[in-house]
C-alpha atoms as an extended CHARMM CRD file, in Angstrom:
* protein
*
       199  EXT
         1         1  ALA       CA            144.1570000000      187.1120000000      165.4840000000  PROA      1               0.0000000000
         2         2  VAL       CA            147.3230000000      186.4370000000      167.4410000000  PROA      2               0.0000000000
         3         3  GLU       CA            146.9220000000      185.5380000000      171.1100000000  PROA      3               0.0000000000
         4         4  ARG       CA            149.5270000000      187.2990000000      173.2250000000  PROA      4               0.0000000000
         5         5  GLU       CA            150.1810000000      187.4250000000      176.9570000000  PROA      5               0.0000000000
         6         6  PRO       CA            149.1300000000      190.8400000000      178.3160000000  PROA      6               0.0000000000
         7         7  LEU       CA            151.6400000000      193.1020000000      180.0310000000  PROA      7               0.0000000000
         8         8  ARG       CA            151.2370000000      193.3410000000      183.8140000000  PROA      8               0.0000000000
         9         9  ALA       CA            152.1580000000      195.9880000000      186.3650000000  PROA      9               0.0000000000
        10        10  THR       CA            150.8860000000      197.1000000000      189.7670000000  PROA      10              0.0000000000
        11        11  PHE       CA            149.2440000000      200.3300000000      190.8780000000  PROA      11              0.0000000000
        12        12  ARG       CA            147.9200000000      201.1380000000      194.3670000000  PROA      12              0.0000000000
        13        13  GLY       CA            147.8350000000      197.4340000000      195.2710000000  PROA      13              0.0000000000
        14        14  HSD       CA            145.9920000000      196.3810000000      192.1130000000  PROA      14              0.0000000000
        15        15  ALA       CA            147.1930000000      194.3860000000      189.1400000000  PROA      15              0.0000000000
        16        16  VAL       CA            146.8950000000      196.2700000000      185.8690000000  PROA      16              0.0000000000
        17        17  TYR       CA            146.9280000000      194.3620000000      182.5910000000  PROA      17              0.0000000000
        18        18  GLY       CA            147.6020000000      196.1670000000      179.3170000000  PROA      18              0.0000000000
        19        19  ALA       CA            147.9980000000      195.4120000000      175.6480000000  PROA      19              0.0000000000
        20        20  PRO       CA            151.3610000000      193.8380000000      174.7370000000  PROA      20              0.0000000000
        21        21  PRO       CA            153.5370000000      194.6670000000      171.7150000000  PROA      21              0.0000000000
        22        22  PRO       CA            153.0210000000      195.5840000000      168.9650000000  PROA      22              0.0000000000
        23        23  VAL       CA            150.7580000000      198.0210000000      170.8690000000  PROA      23              0.0000000000
        24        24  ALA       CA            153.1120000000      200.5530000000      172.4850000000  PROA      24              0.0000000000
        25        25  SER       CA            150.4520000000      202.3020000000      174.5580000000  PROA      25              0.0000000000
        26        26  GLY       CA            150.0670000000      199.3100000000      176.9180000000  PROA      26              0.0000000000
        27        27  ALA       CA            153.6610000000      199.5650000000      178.1470000000  PROA      27              0.0000000000
        28        28  SER       CA            153.4090000000      203.3450000000      178.2180000000  PROA      28              0.0000000000
        29        29  LEU       CA            150.2810000000      203.3460000000      180.4010000000  PROA      29              0.0000000000
        30        30  LEU       CA            151.7060000000      200.7850000000      182.8330000000  PROA      30              0.0000000000
        31        31  GLU       CA            154.9440000000      202.7480000000      183.1260000000  PROA      31              0.0000000000
        32        32  GLY       CA            153.0280000000      205.9590000000      183.8420000000  PROA      32              0.0000000000
        33        33  LEU       CA            150.9250000000      204.3000000000      186.5230000000  PROA      33              0.0000000000
        34        34  GLN       CA            153.9790000000      202.8120000000      188.2390000000  PROA      34              0.0000000000
        35        35  ILE       CA            155.6750000000      206.2280000000      188.2010000000  PROA      35              0.0000000000
        36        36  LEU       CA            152.5720000000      207.7750000000      189.7670000000  PROA      36              0.0000000000
        37        37  ASP       CA            152.4430000000      204.9200000000      192.2930000000  PROA      37              0.0000000000
        38        38  HSD       CA            155.5260000000      206.4440000000      193.9710000000  PROA      38              0.0000000000
        39        39  TYR       CA            153.4500000000      209.4980000000      194.8990000000  PROA      39              0.0000000000
        40        40  ALA       CA            151.3730000000      209.2780000000      198.0820000000  PROA      40              0.0000000000
        41        41  PRO       CA            148.5330000000      211.7780000000      197.6530000000  PROA      41              0.0000000000
        42        42  PRO       CA            147.1420000000      213.5720000000      200.7020000000  PROA      42              0.0000000000
        43        43  PRO       CA            143.5630000000      212.5380000000      201.5350000000  PROA      43              0.0000000000
        44        44  PRO       CA            141.1670000000      212.4600000000      199.8200000000  PROA      44              0.0000000000
        45        45  GLY       CA            143.5730000000      212.1670000000      196.8690000000  PROA      45              0.0000000000
        46        46  ARG       CA            141.2850000000      213.6360000000      194.2110000000  PROA      46              0.0000000000
        47        47  TYR       CA            142.8380000000      215.2250000000      191.1720000000  PROA      47              0.0000000000
        48        48  ASP       CA            139.6470000000      217.1650000000      190.3940000000  PROA      48              0.0000000000
        49        49  ARG       CA            139.8970000000      218.9990000000      193.7440000000  PROA      49              0.0000000000
        50        50  GLN       CA            143.5840000000      218.9750000000      194.6710000000  PROA      50              0.0000000000
        51        51  ALA       CA            146.0610000000      220.7090000000      192.3860000000  PROA      51              0.0000000000
        52        52  ASP       CA            148.9890000000      218.7210000000      193.8080000000  PROA      52              0.0000000000
        53        53  VAL       CA            147.3570000000      215.4080000000      192.9040000000  PROA      53              0.0000000000
        54        54  LEU       CA            146.5930000000      216.5790000000      189.3600000000  PROA      54              0.0000000000
        55        55  HSD       CA            150.1310000000      217.9750000000      189.0160000000  PROA      55              0.0000000000
        56        56  HSD       CA            151.7040000000      214.6160000000      189.8910000000  PROA      56              0.0000000000
        57        57  ALA       CA            149.3620000000      212.7240000000      187.5620000000  PROA      57              0.0000000000
        58        58  ILE       CA            150.3100000000      214.9950000000      184.6410000000  PROA      58              0.0000000000
        59        59  GLU       CA            154.0060000000      214.9190000000      185.4700000000  PROA      59              0.0000000000
        60        60  ALA       CA            154.0140000000      211.1120000000      185.7710000000  PROA      60              0.0000000000
        61        61  TRP       CA            152.7660000000      210.9700000000      182.1930000000  PROA      61              0.0000000000
        62        62  LYS       CA            155.4850000000      213.3730000000      181.0810000000  PROA      62              0.0000000000
        63        63  ALA       CA            158.1420000000      211.3690000000      182.9500000000  PROA      63              0.0000000000
        64        64  ARG       CA            157.5070000000      208.1940000000      180.9680000000  PROA      64              0.0000000000
        65        65  GLU       CA            160.2630000000      207.0240000000      178.6930000000  PROA      65              0.0000000000
        66        66  PRO       CA            159.2510000000      207.0730000000      175.0120000000  PROA      66              0.0000000000
        67        67  ALA       CA            158.0570000000      203.6400000000      173.8920000000  PROA      67              0.0000000000
        68        68  SER       CA            160.0610000000      203.8910000000      170.7020000000  PROA      68              0.0000000000
        69        69  ARG       CA            161.4140000000      200.3010000000      170.7560000000  PROA      69              0.0000000000
        70        70  ILE       CA            158.0320000000      198.6010000000      170.5900000000  PROA      70              0.0000000000
        71        71  ALA       CA            156.7960000000      197.2540000000      167.2540000000  PROA      71              0.0000000000
        72        72  ASP       CA            155.6500000000      193.9400000000      165.7670000000  PROA      72              0.0000000000
        73        73  PRO       CA            157.6620000000      191.3400000000      167.7370000000  PROA      73              0.0000000000
        74        74  ALA       CA            157.5620000000      188.9780000000      164.7490000000  PROA      74              0.0000000000
        75        75  LEU       CA            159.6620000000      191.4490000000      162.7490000000  PROA      75              0.0000000000
        76        76  TRP       CA            161.5410000000      193.6420000000      165.2210000000  PROA      76              0.0000000000
        77        77  PRO       CA            163.4180000000      193.1860000000      168.5050000000  PROA      77              0.0000000000
        78        78  VAL       CA            161.1570000000      194.5720000000      171.2370000000  PROA      78              0.0000000000
        79        79  ASP       CA            162.2390000000      196.0730000000      174.5510000000  PROA      79              0.0000000000
        80        80  ALA       CA            159.2040000000      196.5440000000      176.8220000000  PROA      80              0.0000000000
        81        81  ALA       CA            160.7480000000      195.2330000000      180.0600000000  PROA      81              0.0000000000
        82        82  ARG       CA            162.1790000000      198.5380000000      181.2640000000  PROA      82              0.0000000000
        83        83  HSD       CA            158.7470000000      200.1700000000      181.0070000000  PROA      83              0.0000000000
        84        84  LEU       CA            157.4410000000      197.6140000000      183.5260000000  PROA      84              0.0000000000
        85        85  SER       CA            160.2650000000      197.8440000000      186.0640000000  PROA      85              0.0000000000
        86        86  ARG       CA            159.4410000000      199.3280000000      189.4840000000  PROA      86              0.0000000000
        87        87  GLU       CA            163.0620000000      200.4940000000      189.8190000000  PROA      87              0.0000000000
        88        88  HSD       CA            162.8360000000      202.2760000000      186.4720000000  PROA      88              0.0000000000
        89        89  ALA       CA            159.5700000000      203.9020000000      187.5850000000  PROA      89              0.0000000000
        90        90  ALA       CA            161.2050000000      205.1290000000      190.8010000000  PROA      90              0.0000000000
        91        91  ALA       CA            164.0710000000      206.6760000000      188.8210000000  PROA      91              0.0000000000
        92        92  ARG       CA            161.6170000000      208.4110000000      186.4870000000  PROA      92              0.0000000000
        93        93  PHE       CA            159.5390000000      209.6290000000      189.4540000000  PROA      93              0.0000000000
        94        94  SER       CA            162.6330000000      211.2890000000      190.9360000000  PROA      94              0.0000000000
        95        95  ARG       CA            162.6410000000      213.6450000000      187.9190000000  PROA      95              0.0000000000
        96        96  ILE       CA            159.3040000000      215.1810000000      188.9130000000  PROA      96              0.0000000000
        97        97  ASP       CA            159.5140000000      218.6160000000      190.5090000000  PROA      97              0.0000000000
        98        98  PRO       CA            156.5720000000      218.8950000000      192.9320000000  PROA      98              0.0000000000
        99        99  ARG       CA            156.5980000000      222.7120000000      192.6040000000  PROA      99              0.0000000000
       100       100  ARG       CA            156.6330000000      223.2650000000      188.8500000000  PROA      100             0.0000000000
       101       101  ALA       CA            155.6000000000      221.7340000000      185.5540000000  PROA      101             0.0000000000
       102       102  GLY       CA            158.2610000000      219.9640000000      183.5520000000  PROA      102             0.0000000000
       103       103  ALA       CA            158.7760000000      220.2620000000      179.8220000000  PROA      103             0.0000000000
       104       104  LEU       CA            156.9280000000      218.0020000000      177.4420000000  PROA      104             0.0000000000
       105       105  PRO       CA            159.1460000000      215.1740000000      176.1800000000  PROA      105             0.0000000000
       106       106  ALA       CA            160.7800000000      215.7290000000      172.7860000000  PROA      106             0.0000000000
       107       107  LEU       CA            159.7440000000      213.5750000000      169.8540000000  PROA      107             0.0000000000
       108       108  GLN       CA            162.0780000000      210.7440000000      168.9650000000  PROA      108             0.0000000000
       109       109  ALA       CA            163.4830000000      210.3220000000      165.4560000000  PROA      109             0.0000000000
       110       110  GLY       CA            160.7680000000      209.0790000000      163.1170000000  PROA      110             0.0000000000
       111       111  GLU       CA            157.8860000000      209.9370000000      165.4570000000  PROA      111             0.0000000000
       112       112  GLU       CA            155.0880000000      212.2940000000      164.5650000000  PROA      112             0.0000000000
       113       113  PRO       CA            153.0810000000      214.3060000000      167.0820000000  PROA      113             0.0000000000
       114       114  ASP       CA            149.8780000000      212.8200000000      168.4470000000  PROA      114             0.0000000000
       115       115  GLY       CA            146.6790000000      214.1470000000      167.0200000000  PROA      115             0.0000000000
       116       116  ASP       CA            145.3450000000      214.5490000000      163.5540000000  PROA      116             0.0000000000
       117       117  ASP       CA            146.3790000000      216.5480000000      160.5440000000  PROA      117             0.0000000000
       118       118  GLN       CA            142.8770000000      217.0200000000      159.1850000000  PROA      118             0.0000000000
       119       119  GLY       CA            141.8180000000      220.0840000000      161.1530000000  PROA      119             0.0000000000
       120       120  ASP       CA            138.0680000000      220.5960000000      161.0640000000  PROA      120             0.0000000000
       121       121  LEU       CA            137.5200000000      217.6440000000      158.7140000000  PROA      121             0.0000000000
       122       122  ARG       CA            137.8110000000      215.1760000000      161.5760000000  PROA      122             0.0000000000
       123       123  ILE       CA            134.5190000000      214.3740000000      163.2680000000  PROA      123             0.0000000000
       124       124  GLY       CA            134.8870000000      212.9220000000      166.7380000000  PROA      124             0.0000000000
       125       125  ARG       CA            137.5570000000      210.4360000000      167.7280000000  PROA      125             0.0000000000
       126       126  GLY       CA            135.8850000000      207.2150000000      166.6040000000  PROA      126             0.0000000000
       127       127  THR       CA            136.7050000000      205.1170000000      169.6930000000  PROA      127             0.0000000000
       128       128  THR       CA            134.4460000000      202.4600000000      171.1910000000  PROA      128             0.0000000000
       129       129  ALA       CA            135.3120000000      200.4010000000      174.2650000000  PROA      129             0.0000000000
       130       130  PHE       CA            133.4990000000      197.7780000000      176.2890000000  PROA      130             0.0000000000
       131       131  VAL       CA            134.1660000000      195.1760000000      178.9850000000  PROA      131             0.0000000000
       132       132  VAL       CA            132.2610000000      191.8960000000      179.3640000000  PROA      132             0.0000000000
       133       133  ALA       CA            132.5620000000      189.5550000000      182.3670000000  PROA      133             0.0000000000
       134       134  ASP       CA            130.7580000000      186.3550000000      183.2970000000  PROA      134             0.0000000000
       135       135  ALA       CA            130.0850000000      184.4930000000      186.5530000000  PROA      135             0.0000000000
       136       136  ALA       CA            133.0480000000      182.1520000000      185.9270000000  PROA      136             0.0000000000
       137       137  GLY       CA            135.4840000000      185.0630000000      186.0770000000  PROA      137             0.0000000000
       138       138  ASN       CA            136.1700000000      185.3440000000      182.3600000000  PROA      138             0.0000000000
       139       139  VAL       CA            136.7220000000      188.9590000000      181.3440000000  PROA      139             0.0000000000
       140       140  VAL       CA            137.1250000000      190.4680000000      177.8990000000  PROA      140             0.0000000000
       141       141  VAL       CA            137.9810000000      194.0950000000      177.2200000000  PROA      141             0.0000000000
       142       142  VAL       CA            137.8240000000      195.5430000000      173.7200000000  PROA      142             0.0000000000
       143       143  THR       CA            138.8700000000      198.9740000000      172.5030000000  PROA      143             0.0000000000
       144       144  GLN       CA            138.4740000000      199.8590000000      168.8560000000  PROA      144             0.0000000000
       145       145  THR       CA            139.7470000000      203.1910000000      167.6130000000  PROA      145             0.0000000000
       146       146  LEU       CA            139.1190000000      204.1320000000      163.9970000000  PROA      146             0.0000000000
       147       147  SER       CA            141.7990000000      206.8670000000      164.0810000000  PROA      147             0.0000000000
       148       148  THR       CA            139.5880000000      209.2080000000      162.0750000000  PROA      148             0.0000000000
       149       149  TRP       CA            135.8230000000      209.4570000000      161.9110000000  PROA      149             0.0000000000
       150       150  GLY       CA            135.3070000000      206.7450000000      159.2770000000  PROA      150             0.0000000000
       151       151  GLY       CA            138.4350000000      204.6990000000      159.7240000000  PROA      151             0.0000000000
       152       152  SER       CA            139.3990000000      203.1080000000      156.4150000000  PROA      152             0.0000000000
       153       153  PHE       CA            135.7280000000      203.1420000000      155.3080000000  PROA      153             0.0000000000
       154       154  TYR       CA            135.9670000000      199.3850000000      154.7450000000  PROA      154             0.0000000000
       155       155  VAL       CA            133.7710000000      196.6290000000      156.2300000000  PROA      155             0.0000000000
       156       156  SER       CA            134.3800000000      192.9070000000      155.6280000000  PROA      156             0.0000000000
       157       157  ASP       CA            131.2970000000      191.0130000000      154.4680000000  PROA      157             0.0000000000
       158       158  GLY       CA            129.4180000000      189.5450000000      157.4190000000  PROA      158             0.0000000000
       159       159  LEU       CA            131.5360000000      191.1940000000      160.1360000000  PROA      159             0.0000000000
       160       160  GLY       CA            129.8470000000      194.5780000000      160.4390000000  PROA      160             0.0000000000
       161       161  PHE       CA            132.6610000000      196.7610000000      161.8110000000  PROA      161             0.0000000000
       162       162  LEU       CA            134.9200000000      199.3830000000      160.2660000000  PROA      162             0.0000000000
       163       163  TYR       CA            138.6810000000      198.9320000000      160.1080000000  PROA      163             0.0000000000
       164       164  ASN       CA            140.8830000000      201.7180000000      161.4350000000  PROA      164             0.0000000000
       165       165  ASN       CA            143.3020000000      203.7220000000      159.3330000000  PROA      165             0.0000000000
       166       166  HSD       CA            145.9720000000      204.0340000000      162.0010000000  PROA      166             0.0000000000
       167       167  LEU       CA            148.6590000000      203.1230000000      159.4740000000  PROA      167             0.0000000000
       168       168  ARG       CA            148.5990000000      206.7740000000      158.4180000000  PROA      168             0.0000000000
       169       169  GLY       CA            149.8680000000      207.7990000000      161.8350000000  PROA      169             0.0000000000
       170       170  TYR       CA            153.6210000000      207.2710000000      162.0970000000  PROA      170             0.0000000000
       171       171  ARG       CA            156.6630000000      205.1630000000      161.2260000000  PROA      171             0.0000000000
       172       172  THR       CA            156.0300000000      205.6330000000      157.5460000000  PROA      172             0.0000000000
       173       173  ALA       CA            159.6570000000      206.4210000000      156.6730000000  PROA      173             0.0000000000
       174       174  ALA       CA            161.3540000000      203.3330000000      155.2390000000  PROA      174             0.0000000000
       175       175  GLY       CA            164.3660000000      201.9690000000      157.0740000000  PROA      175             0.0000000000
       176       176  GLY       CA            163.5300000000      203.1150000000      160.5960000000  PROA      176             0.0000000000
       177       177  TYR       CA            162.7150000000      200.8670000000      163.5310000000  PROA      177             0.0000000000
       178       178  GLY       CA            159.1650000000      199.5410000000      163.2390000000  PROA      178             0.0000000000
       179       179  HSD       CA            158.5550000000      201.1090000000      159.8320000000  PROA      179             0.0000000000
       180       180  LEU       CA            155.5880000000      199.7790000000      157.9080000000  PROA      180             0.0000000000
       181       181  LEU       CA            156.1840000000      196.4760000000      156.1140000000  PROA      181             0.0000000000
       182       182  PRO       CA            153.8520000000      194.0740000000      154.2960000000  PROA      182             0.0000000000
       183       183  ARG       CA            151.9350000000      191.7830000000      156.7030000000  PROA      183             0.0000000000
       184       184  MET       CA            153.2640000000      193.4950000000      159.8210000000  PROA      184             0.0000000000
       185       185  ARG       CA            150.9990000000      194.1530000000      162.7680000000  PROA      185             0.0000000000
       186       186  SER       CA            150.9710000000      197.8640000000      163.3790000000  PROA      186             0.0000000000
       187       187  SER       CA            151.1150000000      199.5450000000      166.7330000000  PROA      187             0.0000000000
       188       188  SER       CA            148.0970000000      201.4490000000      167.9270000000  PROA      188             0.0000000000
       189       189  THR       CA            147.0400000000      203.8880000000      170.5840000000  PROA      189             0.0000000000
       190       190  ALA       CA            144.0250000000      201.7170000000      171.4500000000  PROA      190             0.0000000000
       191       191  LEU       CA            144.3410000000      200.8840000000      175.1220000000  PROA      191             0.0000000000
       192       192  PRO       CA            142.2870000000      197.9210000000      176.3440000000  PROA      192             0.0000000000
       193       193  THR       CA            143.1050000000      197.6690000000      180.0550000000  PROA      193             0.0000000000
       194       194  LEU       CA            141.9940000000      195.5840000000      183.0340000000  PROA      194             0.0000000000
       195       195  VAL       CA            142.5040000000      196.6600000000      186.6510000000  PROA      195             0.0000000000
       196       196  MET       CA            142.0430000000      193.7760000000      189.0830000000  PROA      196             0.0000000000
       197       197  ASP       CA            142.1100000000      193.2030000000      192.7920000000  PROA      197             0.0000000000
       198       198  GLU       CA            143.9510000000      189.8830000000      192.9700000000  PROA      198             0.0000000000
       199       199  ARG       CA            143.6820000000      189.4460000000      196.7480000000  PROA      199             0.0000000000
């Protein structure tokens, strides 16, 4: 295990901590939340009952910049800072049309679409998440995603958990940014996140 400082952003007056590189989804989530933070929903602000609130939540996710320059920082130069900038989030928010849905972002070179290529062979999503906190204020959040229903079908002796097979997902073409190399730490869509009131 490599201990890394989590990424931090703010949303609705709360601190949000997400997974740092090589996990790209941490920066992507924090960017989306900061984009959405520029929208002031009318009370009660519920996306399940107000179409405008749901529209802005969806469009904030579409407005995110692709996290294509995030990979194993031991092997690749990583640029996550712009995803965490409030100014960048404001500029991305200005692209949202409050009256109509925007287009889905185009895939970047070397990216593959989210989802699986196994059709009906995939059973479930294989994700487990939990949070543990103690009286001293220590908090641990864990998200394990197998990627497909059995992951890699491998369990280390004495550990009792399956390893994922996320390496099948993307960046498999040699020579591109973040392409798979021996001993690299792969990105993931697992998204362990903490939202904290730091007042």
